Amino acid sequence: MAVTIRDVARQAQVSVSTVSRALSAPGLVKETTRQRVLDVVRGLGYQPNRAARSLITGRTGNLGIVVPDLENPFYPAVLRGVQTRAGEAGTSVFFCDSREDPETEAELVRTMAAQVDGVVLCSPLSSDETITELANLTPLVLINRTVPDVSSVLMDSGSGMDQVITHLESLGHTEYVYLGGPTMSWSHNRRLQGLRNRARVLGPFEPNFAGGRTAAEQALKTNATAFIAYNDLMALGVLSHLAEHDIKVPQQISVTGFDDILYAAMCSPALTTVAMPTEEAGKVAVDLLAERLDDAPAERRELPTNLVIRASTRKHPTST
Amino acid sequence: MAVTIRDVARQAQVSVSTVSRALSAPGLVKETTRQRVLDVVRGLGYQPNRAARSLITGRTGNLGIVVPDLENPFYPAVLRGVQTRAGEAGTSVFFCDSREDPETEAELVRTMAAQVDGVVLCSPLSSDETITELANLTPLVLINRTVPDVSSVLMDSGSGMDQVITHLESLGHTEYVYLGGPTMSWSHNRRLQGLRNRARVLGPFEPNFAGGRTAAEQALKTNATAFIAYNDLMALGVLSHLAEHDIKVPQQISVTGFDDILYAAMCSPALTTVAMPTEEAGKVAVDLLAERLDDAPAERRELPTNLVIRASTRKHPTST
DNA sequence: GTGAAAGCGCTAACAT
DNA sequence: ATGTTAGCGCTTTCAC
């Protein structure tokens, strides 16, 4: 069996409680004895048994994250942020992919609830009621969505949309369409607000490559010279459809996306898109969770987005 | 406080041990009492405390996966497979991204070791010695790498390479270069074997987009008409570099990759590539881990790969 | 500042 | 087939 707190106590010639305190409440033991204990700990390679600890403290020292689709590069980036910040605090992270299914998602959170101190939830689809119910089970932090009395970290895609429009207008475009995502999606609605009726809205489309191809087909029936896609995956679908029909981007049509996923920089033409601070969002989510654990009230934190101009946008062909 | 096994026992008019057995050793209690217990369990919404359980059984019911780079879409796919299969067994999964750093990686595994029953390790870079040491800490299953006495799931990229060459030769190509990945990478070496000296080898290059761009530049100095990239990320870099220099793919140069990441189907031209059964590999890894927990000996399992022909390869321009 | 002792919720002998 | 009971390794009163 592994080395226990008793082994340490014996070898350091103190009681188990002193060892315990030396490790988790340094202020309560004399500095010299603390050092002695720490030396033995190191010498023996002692690692406290987390199960025993959490049995008594009621805390697990773990947290969970559930995302709708690990294949969307947006989410691995969030995972990274979460893991990075959690790791600094010695916290481990469980993950789950709900495969875009709200019921699976709720079930996953319920299962996790028993073995984590809180969960980061990326849930564009579940109902407010479901989320409220889950929030009663375990501390929750939402990403890019708001529900009353639940913490959120939000990426300001309204402002992102505003930047897109400003950019397009500075290029002389006057006719553009927004290729919308899921109607219930918070991000979609935020982008709609940022639009302020300055563009025609098509959709909803599936927020992926296939959805983008469908969207492009519809958008071509309008007289728009710029297509604003709900996200990069869709924008890539748009690019693919246009390439297939020999429509040159950006010479004939300008295209933009949202998210700035890795591929956005790798495709040709490289995509002009709104960069989301995904990794940062993951980190902030962990901070918010930590605050909740100290009984702080629910909080919302908004993170800025910014437009990355690449090769898929250009001056309006017929403008001066 | 949450509902405990005592609450269930009291309400079901049995002892705690009967409740315990009804849940974890159904064969040992009379069917009727078992039903009664189960009813109460459901009625009370009882969930066994995992900390208490693992304190006594020594098992956590968790497992971990550590990958070198969550931004490489290859790995989220493995995660998915792992989670899917683990979930079926009620097992939760911790994840960690080592950011391509072998030391971090080892540290991560050591930390995880204390709170999981085993870990799936995607570690192209660590030394055999390190891995052996880690394997002594906790049951390990390696993905795409072999170390004596450690279980592995392998994707047969040797055969994949063979398929690539056969395909290119059927198109009339005779001169091709392989743009190699990290020298120590098992996959790279397996691909080299599959090559059987039928192509010139360049590299090593970084196995990402930037590496692909560098590789393309070098490859253009040869007289090769087909570039075989170590992985899709590199192939995308190659595509990007060629596009920039107005070299038409596949009209002038054919390009292939490995992995069949999501974006391989989404770029233009869509990439001919060797599909790796990543998600399946994740599942099999969990199976192997489960076997190890039952004290089965280390085992290797090889999964087939297959060539997906898309638009980035074409008949050799000057062949009949 | 330190030690003794009582459990946290559960499983696994050991009885019956 | 079921009940009793002794801990798993740790933290936390409560004494001193």
XYZ file of C-alpha atoms (C1' of nucleotides) in Angstrom:
672
model
C 0.000 0.000 0.000
C 1.013 3.596 -0.483
C 2.544 5.710 2.253
C -0.016 7.215 4.624
C -0.116 10.111 6.998
C 0.745 7.727 9.859
C 4.013 6.773 8.241
C 4.917 10.408 7.997
C 3.840 11.082 11.587
C 5.894 8.200 12.915
C 9.032 9.126 11.081
C 8.707 12.821 11.906
C 7.985 11.988 15.540
C 4.767 13.939 15.669
C 1.105 13.096 15.696
C -0.971 12.661 12.582
C -2.829 15.854 13.314
C 0.386 17.825 13.226
C 1.226 16.367 9.861
C -2.218 17.212 8.628
C -1.902 20.763 9.852
C 1.600 21.186 8.509
C 0.174 20.417 5.109
C -3.131 22.207 5.055
C -2.895 24.894 7.743
C 0.763 25.951 7.876
C 0.052 28.778 10.277
C -0.932 26.431 13.064
C 2.365 24.627 13.591
C 5.766 25.775 14.709
C 8.016 26.533 11.773
C 10.708 24.051 12.812
C 8.341 21.136 13.172
C 6.669 22.090 9.934
C 10.000 21.876 8.171
C 10.722 18.505 9.745
C 7.377 17.183 8.582
C 7.848 18.559 5.097
C 11.229 16.910 4.847
C 9.791 13.546 5.755
C 6.926 14.093 3.321
C 9.395 14.687 0.565
C 11.628 11.839 1.632
C 8.784 9.343 1.656
C 7.111 10.789 -1.412
C 3.931 11.074 0.559
C 0.817 12.140 -1.321
C -2.359 12.674 0.714
C -5.156 10.353 -0.285
C -7.719 12.569 -1.988
C -10.582 10.200 -1.378
C -10.006 10.266 2.361
C -9.623 13.982 2.348
C -12.731 14.676 0.371
C -14.711 12.180 2.400
C -14.262 14.469 5.349
C -14.047 17.921 3.800
C -16.839 17.348 1.344
C -14.742 18.837 -1.416
C -13.285 16.801 -4.234
C -10.663 19.173 -5.584
C -11.945 18.377 -9.050
C -14.017 20.244 -11.528
C -15.739 19.360 -14.725
C -16.367 20.863 -18.106
C -18.996 19.812 -20.572
C -18.986 20.989 -24.160
C -21.352 20.280 -27.040
C -18.800 19.269 -29.653
C -15.128 18.565 -29.202
C -14.706 18.559 -32.970
C -15.392 22.262 -33.091
C -11.923 23.668 -32.376
C -13.528 26.393 -30.334
C -14.068 23.985 -27.446
C -10.670 22.334 -27.115
C -9.382 25.883 -26.727
C -11.738 26.445 -23.811
C -10.660 23.128 -22.307
C -7.078 24.256 -22.452
C -7.828 27.436 -20.592
C -9.775 25.592 -17.950
C -7.078 23.012 -17.443
C -4.334 25.607 -17.289
C -5.972 27.668 -14.576
C -7.265 24.668 -12.665
C -3.867 23.037 -12.751
C -2.328 26.046 -11.036
C -4.586 25.344 -8.088
C -3.885 21.616 -8.084
C -7.360 20.924 -9.374
C -8.036 18.190 -11.900
C -10.596 18.499 -14.642
C -13.156 16.012 -15.924
C -14.435 16.576 -19.429
C -17.507 15.468 -21.333
C -18.759 15.929 -24.876
C -22.549 16.009 -25.084
C -22.593 15.714 -28.867
C -25.006 18.603 -29.157
C -27.703 16.738 -27.288
C -29.340 18.726 -24.455
C -30.577 15.637 -22.657
C -27.196 13.957 -22.678
C -25.760 17.202 -21.489
C -28.031 17.470 -18.468
C -27.405 13.841 -17.627
C -23.659 14.374 -17.873
C -23.795 17.321 -15.504
C -25.894 15.356 -13.042
C -23.396 12.532 -13.057
C -20.477 14.891 -12.676
C -22.157 16.832 -9.902
C -21.433 14.082 -7.408
C -17.704 14.127 -7.954
C -16.714 17.708 -8.655
C -16.808 20.994 -6.831
C -18.320 22.709 -9.825
C -18.723 22.567 -13.568
C -18.046 24.807 -16.533
C -20.893 24.409 -18.957
C -20.896 25.308 -22.635
C -24.515 24.833 -23.410
C -26.005 26.835 -26.215
C -29.034 24.567 -26.459
C -30.514 23.584 -23.093
C -33.447 25.486 -21.671
C -33.080 28.032 -18.905
C -35.128 25.770 -16.638
C -32.791 22.832 -17.121
C -29.774 24.996 -16.436
C -31.342 26.444 -13.309
C -32.040 22.933 -12.108
C -28.444 21.899 -12.755
C -27.166 25.006 -11.006
C -28.932 23.808 -7.881
C -27.007 20.569 -8.046
C -23.536 22.032 -8.255
C -21.870 25.413 -8.782
C -22.072 26.256 -12.449
C -20.337 28.703 -14.744
C -21.798 29.205 -18.187
C -19.839 30.153 -21.259
C -21.507 32.470 -23.745
C -24.945 32.281 -22.313
C -26.825 33.855 -19.455
C -29.331 32.429 -17.039
C -30.575 34.323 -13.984
C -28.520 33.723 -10.842
C -25.893 31.663 -12.638
C -22.359 32.888 -13.298
C -21.289 33.441 -16.880
C -18.304 34.389 -18.895
C -19.338 36.101 -22.044
C -17.441 36.996 -25.164
C -18.703 40.223 -26.535
C -19.729 39.176 -30.014
C -22.049 42.147 -30.310
C -19.017 44.367 -30.457
C -17.354 41.842 -32.738
C -20.218 42.137 -35.166
C -19.972 45.878 -34.990
C -16.307 45.687 -35.910
C -17.131 43.450 -38.858
C -19.704 45.871 -40.225
C -17.414 48.840 -39.722
C -14.656 47.002 -41.549
C -16.904 46.049 -44.445
C -18.281 49.550 -44.757
C -14.810 51.002 -44.778
C -14.206 48.742 -47.756
C -17.163 50.238 -49.533
C -19.607 47.388 -49.096
C -23.210 48.385 -48.646
C -25.029 45.123 -49.177
C -24.219 42.251 -46.859
C -26.021 39.273 -45.390
C -25.614 37.672 -42.021
C -25.796 33.906 -42.226
C -27.341 33.114 -38.860
C -26.765 30.277 -36.417
C -29.224 28.491 -34.110
C -32.085 30.774 -33.145
C -31.812 29.990 -29.460
C -28.100 30.542 -29.306
C -27.085 33.426 -27.077
C -24.117 34.212 -29.300
C -26.320 34.354 -32.347
C -28.670 36.786 -30.681
C -25.845 38.910 -29.427
C -24.517 39.143 -32.959
C -27.957 40.067 -34.173
C -27.962 42.969 -31.729
C -24.535 44.064 -32.943
C -25.962 44.079 -36.427
C -28.534 46.755 -35.579
C -30.528 45.958 -38.684
C -27.706 46.983 -40.930
C -27.751 43.671 -42.755
C -30.214 41.202 -44.041
C -30.415 38.002 -41.987
C -30.649 34.523 -43.467
C -31.018 31.262 -41.623
C -30.979 29.670 -39.171
C -28.316 27.321 -40.480
C -26.462 24.519 -38.791
C -23.370 26.036 -37.223
C -20.962 23.836 -39.160
C -19.378 23.269 -42.548
C -22.470 21.783 -44.160
C -24.591 24.627 -42.814
C -22.189 27.079 -44.408
C -22.548 25.477 -47.799
C -26.314 25.660 -47.609
C -26.100 29.248 -46.436
C -23.823 30.250 -49.298
C -26.263 28.858 -51.795
C -29.042 31.020 -50.382
C -26.846 34.055 -49.972
C -25.896 33.966 -53.637
C -29.502 34.653 -54.523
C -29.238 38.058 -52.887
C -27.276 40.979 -54.237
C -24.953 41.001 -51.254
C -21.229 41.475 -51.842
C -20.240 40.351 -48.358
C -21.282 37.273 -46.400
C -20.981 37.341 -42.612
C -21.073 33.806 -41.287
C -22.233 32.908 -37.764
C -18.966 31.077 -37.145
C -15.777 29.993 -38.842
C -16.899 26.470 -39.536
C -19.797 27.918 -41.516
C -17.513 30.428 -43.191
C -15.344 27.569 -44.376
C -18.425 25.942 -45.831
C -19.194 29.206 -47.590
C -15.665 29.368 -48.975
C -15.934 25.816 -50.212
C -19.240 26.425 -51.946
C -18.011 29.595 -53.592
C -14.795 27.938 -54.766
C -16.854 25.189 -56.303
C -18.828 27.730 -58.285
C -15.719 29.600 -59.324
C -16.679 32.673 -57.412
C -13.516 34.400 -56.292
C -13.054 35.401 -52.667
C -12.389 38.208 -51.965
C -12.450 39.616 -55.511
C -16.161 39.002 -56.029
C -17.463 38.290 -52.550
C -16.011 39.084 -49.143
C -16.499 36.523 -46.389
C -16.106 36.797 -42.619
C -16.511 34.428 -39.718
C -16.511 34.345 -35.945
C -14.237 32.488 -33.504
C -10.844 32.578 -35.196
C -10.371 28.863 -34.967
C -7.024 27.487 -36.007
C -8.222 26.693 -39.523
C -9.263 30.261 -40.140
C -5.624 31.172 -40.595
C -4.855 28.044 -42.575
C -7.413 28.089 -45.345
C -7.121 30.014 -48.546
C -7.975 32.701 -48.641
C -7.197 33.087 -44.951
C -10.347 34.153 -43.186
C -11.136 37.577 -41.818
C -12.843 36.743 -38.561
C -13.661 37.879 -35.054
C -11.218 36.349 -32.601
C -12.782 35.048 -29.417
C -10.703 34.869 -26.268
C -11.576 31.211 -25.796
C -8.641 30.116 -23.733
C -8.947 33.207 -21.570
C -12.641 32.449 -21.168
C -11.744 29.031 -19.821
C -9.426 30.560 -17.284
C -11.924 33.166 -16.167
C -14.564 30.466 -15.855
C -12.364 28.669 -13.343
C -11.865 31.897 -11.408
C -15.602 32.450 -11.272
C -16.087 28.903 -10.088
C -13.539 29.406 -7.346
C -15.397 32.497 -6.197
C -18.655 30.607 -6.119
C -17.073 27.999 -3.903
C -16.347 30.764 -1.424
C -20.024 31.603 -1.490
C -19.629 34.696 -3.633
C -22.790 35.573 -5.556
C -23.218 34.708 -9.222
C -21.319 37.023 -11.497
C -21.011 37.868 -15.159
C -17.757 38.699 -16.800
C -17.570 40.011 -20.331
C -14.443 39.541 -22.423
C -13.597 41.693 -25.457
C -13.390 40.257 -28.954
C -11.445 41.678 -31.826
C -11.518 41.531 -35.550
C -8.638 39.813 -37.304
C -8.340 41.028 -40.848
C -6.932 38.483 -43.278
C -7.424 37.759 -46.942
C -11.122 36.988 -47.332
C -12.315 40.591 -47.327
C -11.543 43.280 -49.855
C -12.804 46.524 -51.294
C -16.198 46.345 -52.873
C -15.610 45.596 -56.564
C -17.757 48.408 -57.922
C -16.907 51.048 -55.350
C -14.461 53.801 -56.101
C -26.200 16.834 3.709
C -26.851 14.387 0.942
C -28.698 11.120 1.416
C -26.472 8.286 2.649
C -26.620 4.543 2.607
C -28.051 4.586 6.116
C -31.058 6.584 5.019
C -31.730 4.016 2.362
C -31.231 1.137 4.779
C -33.600 2.617 7.313
C -36.360 3.307 4.839
C -35.988 -0.060 3.132
C -35.917 -1.820 6.520
C -32.668 -3.608 5.844
C -29.073 -3.235 6.976
C -26.559 -1.050 5.242
C -24.682 -4.052 3.946
C -27.756 -5.296 2.169
C -28.111 -1.960 0.480
C -24.460 -2.048 -0.450
C -24.805 -5.531 -1.877
C -28.030 -4.757 -3.693
C -26.094 -2.109 -5.540
C -22.739 -3.687 -6.190
C -23.293 -7.437 -5.935
C -26.869 -8.061 -7.085
C -26.423 -11.830 -6.971
C -26.046 -11.874 -3.229
C -29.463 -10.591 -2.196
C -32.938 -11.944 -2.650
C -34.639 -10.484 -5.684
C -37.564 -9.077 -3.737
C -35.423 -7.231 -1.197
C -33.196 -6.016 -3.963
C -36.209 -4.493 -5.686
C -37.329 -2.876 -2.457
C -33.919 -1.364 -1.949
C -33.726 -0.160 -5.516
C -37.108 1.494 -5.170
C -36.012 3.382 -2.106
C -32.776 4.329 -3.828
C -34.703 5.819 -6.677
C -37.229 7.459 -4.391
C -34.555 9.140 -2.321
C -32.326 9.885 -5.301
C -29.484 8.179 -3.511
C -26.049 8.319 -5.110
C -23.229 6.419 -3.420
C -20.424 8.663 -2.239
C -17.527 7.844 -4.534
C -14.921 9.110 -2.130
C -16.077 6.742 0.582
C -16.276 3.883 -1.848
C -12.860 4.391 -3.314
C -11.345 4.927 0.099
C -12.126 1.337 0.848
C -11.931 -0.357 -2.541
C -8.797 1.451 -3.602
C -10.349 2.154 -6.971
C -11.457 5.572 -8.059
C -13.682 4.753 -10.988
C -11.889 7.439 -12.921
C -9.344 7.410 -15.647
C -7.163 9.999 -17.261
C -5.921 10.907 -20.681
C -2.988 13.110 -21.457
C -2.332 14.434 -24.925
C 0.425 16.639 -26.304
C -1.723 19.218 -28.074
C -5.448 19.688 -27.888
C -5.277 22.042 -30.835
C -4.346 19.194 -33.112
C -7.797 17.844 -34.016
C -6.407 14.355 -33.894
C -6.483 14.419 -30.104
C -9.961 15.713 -29.383
C -11.105 12.779 -31.509
C -9.219 10.375 -29.261
C -10.718 12.076 -26.217
C -14.158 11.504 -27.607
C -13.545 7.825 -28.065
C -12.165 7.490 -24.573
C -15.054 9.346 -23.015
C -17.630 7.392 -24.963
C -16.356 4.006 -23.920
C -15.545 5.048 -20.378
C -18.967 6.588 -19.977
C -20.585 3.256 -20.797
C -18.885 1.833 -17.724
C -19.788 4.767 -15.509
C -16.216 5.902 -15.513
C -15.287 9.577 -15.631
C -12.299 10.909 -17.491
C -9.710 13.505 -16.510
C -7.825 15.180 -19.320
C -4.569 17.061 -19.571
C -2.737 18.831 -22.361
C 1.024 18.686 -21.962
C 1.662 21.292 -24.660
C 4.259 19.058 -26.292
C 6.512 19.175 -23.245
C 7.778 15.757 -22.060
C 8.531 16.973 -18.546
C 5.117 18.479 -18.075
C 3.687 15.305 -19.436
C 5.434 13.066 -16.928
C 4.466 15.404 -14.128
C 0.859 15.364 -15.260
C 0.764 11.589 -15.260
C 2.325 11.443 -11.810
C -0.295 13.818 -10.471
C -3.090 11.911 -12.119
C -1.796 8.565 -10.945
C -3.069 9.192 -7.438
C -6.642 9.719 -8.480
C -7.297 7.435 -11.414
C -7.317 3.710 -12.078
C -5.234 4.166 -15.187
C -4.248 6.599 -17.898
C -4.284 6.736 -21.663
C -1.119 8.406 -22.807
C -0.468 10.000 -26.167
C 3.194 10.640 -25.873
C 5.234 10.765 -29.031
C 8.137 12.494 -27.301
C 8.984 11.073 -23.868
C 11.758 8.528 -23.504
C 11.086 4.829 -23.052
C 12.600 5.057 -19.582
C 10.214 7.774 -18.480
C 7.271 5.841 -19.806
C 8.365 2.674 -18.069
C 8.646 4.605 -14.834
C 5.152 6.025 -15.274
C 3.802 2.589 -16.089
C 4.963 1.465 -12.671
C 2.904 4.196 -11.073
C -0.391 3.394 -12.717
C -1.751 1.203 -15.502
C -0.911 2.820 -18.803
C -2.111 2.449 -22.362
C -0.082 4.126 -25.073
C -1.469 5.428 -28.324
C 0.705 5.082 -31.413
C 3.861 4.136 -29.643
C 5.329 1.021 -28.140
C 7.344 0.460 -25.000
C 8.177 -3.005 -23.664
C 5.596 -4.366 -21.221
C 3.208 -1.488 -21.727
C -0.097 -1.837 -23.561
C -0.539 0.046 -26.821
C -3.111 0.749 -29.432
C -1.492 1.322 -32.749
C -2.828 2.695 -35.987
C -1.191 0.962 -38.875
C 0.296 3.911 -40.694
C 2.814 1.678 -42.438
C -0.019 0.190 -44.412
C -1.453 3.668 -44.837
C 1.768 4.811 -46.428
C 1.723 1.816 -48.676
C -1.759 2.740 -49.836
C -0.608 6.278 -50.550
C 2.295 5.118 -52.706
C 0.145 2.620 -54.550
C -2.403 5.322 -55.237
C 0.216 7.774 -56.486
C 1.835 5.180 -58.694
C -1.504 4.248 -60.184
C -1.756 7.890 -61.156
C 1.536 7.691 -62.964
C 3.711 9.511 -60.452
C 7.248 8.255 -60.151
C 8.929 11.021 -58.203
C 7.583 11.833 -54.775
C 8.944 13.129 -51.494
C 7.897 12.286 -47.994
C 7.896 15.344 -45.735
C 8.829 13.759 -42.444
C 7.705 14.449 -38.893
C 9.668 14.257 -35.636
C 12.470 11.723 -35.872
C 11.588 10.028 -32.610
C 7.927 9.712 -33.426
C 6.750 6.122 -33.693
C 4.218 7.060 -36.355
C 6.882 8.737 -38.416
C 9.076 5.688 -38.300
C 6.213 3.399 -39.115
C 5.482 5.523 -42.170
C 9.100 5.367 -43.140
C 8.895 1.581 -43.087
C 5.779 1.676 -45.250
C 7.735 3.782 -47.688
C 10.296 1.017 -48.296
C 12.717 3.492 -49.852
C 10.360 4.259 -52.648
C 10.503 7.973 -51.954
C 12.970 10.571 -50.997
C 12.646 11.754 -47.398
C 12.908 15.368 -46.312
C 12.808 16.711 -42.796
C 12.255 16.437 -39.938
C 9.694 19.224 -39.884
C 7.441 20.443 -37.140
C 4.220 18.453 -37.415
C 2.027 21.504 -37.878
C 0.962 24.143 -40.354
C 4.174 26.145 -40.163
C 6.227 22.978 -40.589
C 4.270 22.199 -43.726
C 5.067 25.573 -45.240
C 8.757 25.091 -44.592
C 8.592 21.593 -45.997
C 6.865 22.725 -49.171
C 9.571 25.246 -49.804
C 12.217 22.542 -49.633
C 10.198 20.037 -51.596
C 9.825 22.462 -54.468
C 13.557 22.277 -54.985
C 13.246 18.613 -55.929
C 11.694 17.323 -59.097
C 8.935 15.521 -57.240
C 5.393 15.720 -58.570
C 3.794 14.460 -55.368
C 4.318 15.565 -51.768
C 3.424 13.177 -48.982
C 3.073 15.076 -45.726
C 3.598 13.518 -42.312
C 0.181 14.716 -41.217
C -2.761 16.789 -42.335
C -1.739 19.893 -40.483
C 1.517 19.874 -42.432
C -0.335 19.087 -45.653
C -2.432 22.175 -45.101
C 0.724 24.192 -44.725
C 1.962 22.721 -47.962
C -1.301 23.637 -49.688
C -1.036 27.152 -48.366
C 2.529 27.604 -49.538
C 1.779 26.239 -52.975
C -1.307 28.422 -53.343
C 0.781 31.417 -52.467
C 3.204 30.589 -55.235
C 0.427 29.942 -57.723
C 1.253 26.305 -58.029
C -1.935 24.415 -58.783
C -2.895 21.404 -56.730
C -3.494 18.812 -58.043
C -2.790 19.952 -61.618
C 0.909 20.525 -61.027
C 1.587 18.852 -57.728
C -0.323 16.160 -55.854
C -0.443 16.412 -52.068
C -1.426 13.864 -49.432
C -1.629 13.860 -45.666
C -2.230 11.576 -42.724
C -4.982 11.598 -40.077
C -8.053 12.782 -41.978
C -8.787 15.558 -39.546
C -12.051 17.364 -40.004
C -10.526 20.142 -42.016
C -9.009 17.767 -44.561
C -12.451 17.489 -46.104
C -13.108 21.181 -45.787
C -10.148 22.797 -47.490
C -9.757 23.321 -51.189
C -8.718 21.239 -52.787
C -10.063 18.663 -50.341
C -7.192 16.567 -49.147
C -6.393 12.997 -50.104
C -5.294 11.520 -46.803
C -4.970 8.403 -44.709
C -7.856 8.179 -42.259
C -6.857 7.113 -38.774
C -9.408 5.399 -36.588
C -8.819 7.904 -33.793
C -12.103 7.652 -32.010
C -11.981 3.876 -32.227
C -8.447 3.992 -30.856
C -9.728 5.878 -27.833
C -12.337 3.220 -27.229
C -9.914 0.360 -27.608
C -7.519 2.100 -25.248
C -10.197 2.069 -22.570
C -10.812 -1.629 -23.194
C -7.131 -2.364 -22.817
C -7.036 -0.369 -19.626
C -9.968 -2.334 -18.266
C -8.146 -5.566 -19.032
C -5.036 -4.324 -17.253
C -7.134 -3.604 -14.190
C -8.088 -7.255 -14.141
C -4.416 -8.078 -14.143
C -4.246 -9.123 -17.751
C -0.769 -8.788 -19.265
C 0.184 -5.844 -21.452
C -1.190 -6.102 -24.950
C -0.858 -4.449 -28.339
C -3.759 -3.876 -30.619
C -3.311 -2.677 -34.162
C -6.086 -0.836 -35.976
C -6.312 -0.563 -39.768
C -6.049 2.751 -41.583
C -7.445 3.543 -44.970
C -6.777 5.986 -47.723
C -9.449 8.565 -48.449
C -9.087 9.865 -51.974
C -10.248 13.425 -52.462
C -9.226 16.252 -54.741
C -5.569 16.913 -53.955
C -4.166 14.056 -56.022
C -4.359 13.594 -59.765
C -2.717 11.923 -62.700
C 0.882 12.903 -63.233
C 0.852 15.812 -65.706
C 3.338 14.347 -68.148
C 2.293 10.720 -67.956
C 0.158 9.171 -70.641
C 1.685 24.316 19.551
C 0.523 19.645 19.798
C -1.943 15.173 20.689
C -6.083 11.990 21.245
C -10.026 10.572 19.391
C -14.241 10.844 16.809
C -16.053 10.184 12.715
C -16.825 11.265 7.073
C -19.826 7.078 4.003
C -18.864 3.117 2.503
C -17.341 -2.102 1.752
C -15.872 -6.504 3.256
C -14.939 -9.804 6.437
C -17.226 -12.329 9.794
C -21.275 -13.953 12.034
C -25.783 -15.830 12.072
C -29.834 -14.188 2.602
C -28.992 -10.773 5.847
C -26.984 -8.213 9.896
C -22.865 -6.504 12.779
C -18.783 -4.419 12.875
C -14.186 -2.945 11.835
C -11.781 0.006 9.505
C -10.076 2.695 4.628
C -6.899 7.740 5.417
C -7.803 11.769 6.557
C -9.490 16.360 9.059
C -11.217 18.471 12.935
C -13.072 19.348 17.348
C -11.589 19.149 21.972
C -8.204 18.791 25.488
C -3.919 19.937 27.293
